[in-house]
């Protein structure tokens, strides 16, 4: 109930001056999401009251109304000095619900805290009173679920009164209809943020937050927006109270710390225990249980419940993995079991079934990946090595660095689908388990019926009913929609062929047409649209991708894979704050999602938050130490920011994990270039060119790197030969055309140079429409415009480059080259000075033919001298 001394506020319900029943309504005292409170007078008993009128929407829903009345009756029965007294609940002539409560002279705890932090004695006294009130409420079976400073009144006599009992609980009915979690974000318990069932321990968590804030002047879990706060609640530990309030007793800190245990089983199990400890501290005694550890108990087994067929299949696989994955609570990286799902075999050989079968394998792998959040030691690796189908299981396991392989075969006939699943153990060198699952071809979802019997006898994993429900979320109850979705995912696996992307879009759309609420299909078509954009550079596909991903999030915002797809599209379009929000949301849902950590790291990299980027790259690697792509992205950060030795180690790990991937070799070579060891770099670049000729994109870049070495040595004809070979392999990358155009310029072939610059403009104009902060596109356009005589347009692109948050040293060097071609020597020198500060070497400037004239300028010598002096002082 609000502060009785506060001045009158705006009157949203227009009730001031009205008489309702035997109450006269006066001015507004305050309000929030669950209604508005007015000062009033009981004309029968001649006493002041507070009248809380609930939102009209609650009154219009008959079920909500009944629930409110039931909750209000329960709350009104509470008779405790630390709980606001409820006199009556009723209804206006217009049907709006209201509660008549005691009006206290005092202020809310929120108002009191706004005046400054509380001292320990006052906070302890108020906390004890609130705990006593909660004890009485919980004993009556009532959980508040929205304990916060605004819901605690402190009377002029120092008595704490908890208000709004039962209101949050009523609000649950209305709010969950739109997928909103009840409560105030900063005070929510972890279980509240997940939308799972809560009990009295949620109120004890919230009281812990209130006491922490009262003492420290800030909440323990913070963020710039709700999802960032939720992430903090779920995954971050608050700063120790005694480091914020140095003179605070360790006993009080211990009590609050126990209230803030993320595992509810480790908190106080009831308010009485909390009261007992607070009373002991108040008496100057040690609390009885504040520091005593509580064992966490996880339920084993599953409730029998309806699941999508594919989730059941994945759980059957989990059963097979149970013995290997039965892990201690804390597992080191060496104990992680790497699992890979190999492409399934098409037994019938009918090519029309292949997309469905490929998609089935993808979906099994994706669902197992989701299970990583429930099984500590499970790490699912992508089967992204070419030619796996032709290898023996042992060779495939070695190539993938997998401990366990899931293989399968699918036989699809007119009336039946038979899926055979096998488990291969790399350690034992043999197949260890196998099962067959049959279902009607017209109803793949019926697969769940046969598998449920298997689960009853074989399940040996600690998966709760809510875990299983998570695995099946976002699916469909339409067998036809599931069939189309599975085919679409099969086509999308081979997105390198644009025709497959088109077929994926077609089947995703058919799945959506059959089930408009099919969340995963909306997310899938969003990813397919993005792949279409990558294949065509046509911005229309970006808009479609964004709309589809947004629709998927709208339908279900609690699926980590859906939030990741949305985040990737935001990141790809330069909307980095939106991308951060989506990836943090994914991690709030599933903190073990390595791809979310990697994508969040990449987002932070783009906005120059490099320390945070490194933290999340390393976390992704910790979760999947044998996935090459995570080592590669970490190496990119190190290589671009003056840490070549660390970058080389990361890239050598890529080579170890994927010896047939040219990327690893190329990036090791790049680090040798950074250290001016060109002979070694050339060896690694040549190995990259020979590693896998079928990987045309990366092989093209390897040839471009070889051309770069020739350029540094002013061997322009040899550089041109390498660059031409590069663009023959991949004609869609503007970077490759940039290198070739530069070589043509310095070989004095102006006609070919002009064509190459125009090709860059064509490619990068489309790229900039999609992501206005893309540094590569801005560089390509700036240089190309200048070299084709459109200097003002080039200058505009250069100015836009200055606004890019993260600029690696080589970007600053190219900016200096552009400024030099514009005739702006002073600007070029400034760019070089800035680039030296972030790791550019003099050797890189020496190697650039574009800066030959600049290096003869005395101002350049002065710049170097200033830089050396600065380094010496540092």
Short mmCIF file of N, CA, C and O in Angstrom, two decimals, residues 48 70 105 109 182 184 212 215 268 278 325 463 497 514 558 563 605 607 625 651 675 718 722:
data_model
loop_
_atom_site.label_atom_id
_atom_site.label_comp_id
_atom_site.label_asym_id
_atom_site.label_seq_id
_atom_site.Cartn_x
_atom_site.Cartn_y
_atom_site.Cartn_z
N UNK A 48 -10.18 6.14 7.89
CA UNK A 48 -9.52 6.24 6.59
C UNK A 48 -9.17 4.84 6.06
O UNK A 48 -8.88 3.93 6.85
N UNK A 70 -11.23 -15.70 -4.88
CA UNK A 70 -10.72 -16.79 -4.04
C UNK A 70 -9.43 -16.37 -3.34
O UNK A 70 -9.23 -16.62 -2.14
N UNK A 105 -0.06 5.42 8.27
CA UNK A 105 0.74 6.62 8.19
C UNK A 105 2.20 6.20 8.17
O UNK A 105 2.70 5.58 9.11
N UNK A 109 8.79 1.06 1.75
CA UNK A 109 10.22 0.76 1.90
C UNK A 109 11.00 1.31 0.72
O UNK A 109 12.15 1.73 0.86
N UNK A 182 5.14 -13.61 -14.13
CA UNK A 182 4.63 -12.74 -13.07
C UNK A 182 5.78 -12.34 -12.15
O UNK A 182 6.64 -13.14 -11.82
N UNK A 184 8.32 -8.81 -10.49
CA UNK A 184 9.12 -7.66 -10.90
C UNK A 184 10.52 -8.17 -11.17
O UNK A 184 11.15 -8.76 -10.28
N UNK A 212 19.61 -7.09 0.51
CA UNK A 212 20.87 -6.74 -0.15
C UNK A 212 20.79 -5.29 -0.65
O UNK A 212 21.70 -4.48 -0.40
N UNK A 215 20.84 -2.57 2.08
CA UNK A 215 22.16 -2.37 2.69
C UNK A 215 23.18 -1.79 1.72
O UNK A 215 23.98 -0.92 2.08
N UNK A 268 16.91 -21.25 2.45
CA UNK A 268 16.08 -21.62 3.58
C UNK A 268 14.84 -22.33 3.04
O UNK A 268 14.22 -21.88 2.07
N UNK A 278 17.56 -14.80 11.87
CA UNK A 278 17.56 -13.35 12.03
C UNK A 278 17.40 -12.98 13.50
O UNK A 278 18.03 -12.02 13.99
N UNK A 325 27.49 -40.99 -19.61
CA UNK A 325 27.26 -39.60 -19.23
C UNK A 325 26.81 -39.46 -17.78
O UNK A 325 26.51 -38.36 -17.35
N UNK A 463 16.65 -36.55 -15.93
CA UNK A 463 15.83 -35.59 -16.67
C UNK A 463 14.47 -35.47 -15.97
O UNK A 463 13.79 -36.47 -15.77
N UNK A 497 24.12 -25.05 -52.27
CA UNK A 497 23.39 -25.08 -53.53
C UNK A 497 22.11 -24.26 -53.34
O UNK A 497 21.24 -24.63 -52.56
N UNK A 514 0.33 -25.47 -42.58
CA UNK A 514 -0.41 -26.54 -41.92
C UNK A 514 -0.51 -26.32 -40.41
O UNK A 514 -1.38 -26.90 -39.75
N UNK A 558 10.83 -18.52 -25.18
CA UNK A 558 11.60 -19.28 -24.20
C UNK A 558 12.38 -20.43 -24.83
O UNK A 558 12.76 -21.37 -24.14
N UNK A 563 15.91 -17.86 -30.19
CA UNK A 563 16.53 -16.57 -29.87
C UNK A 563 17.88 -16.43 -30.58
O UNK A 563 18.28 -15.33 -30.98
N UNK A 605 32.52 -8.27 -29.94
CA UNK A 605 33.69 -7.91 -30.74
C UNK A 605 33.34 -6.74 -31.68
O UNK A 605 34.11 -5.79 -31.81
N UNK A 607 31.31 -4.37 -31.32
CA UNK A 607 31.09 -3.09 -30.65
C UNK A 607 32.26 -2.74 -29.72
O UNK A 607 32.13 -1.91 -28.82
N UNK A 625 35.24 -28.09 -26.15
CA UNK A 625 36.68 -27.92 -26.39
C UNK A 625 37.17 -28.51 -27.70
O UNK A 625 38.24 -28.14 -28.18
N UNK A 651 44.78 -21.21 -33.79
CA UNK A 651 44.63 -21.70 -35.16
C UNK A 651 45.31 -23.06 -35.36
O UNK A 651 44.84 -23.87 -36.17
N UNK A 675 54.28 -11.35 -37.84
CA UNK A 675 55.61 -11.30 -37.24
C UNK A 675 56.71 -11.17 -38.29
O UNK A 675 57.88 -11.39 -38.00
N UNK A 718 53.18 -11.93 -60.26
CA UNK A 718 52.92 -13.16 -59.50
C UNK A 718 51.71 -12.97 -58.59
O UNK A 718 50.90 -13.90 -58.41
N UNK A 722 47.98 -15.18 -58.58
CA UNK A 722 47.34 -15.78 -57.40
C UNK A 722 45.93 -15.21 -57.19
O UNK A 722 44.99 -15.94 -56.91
#
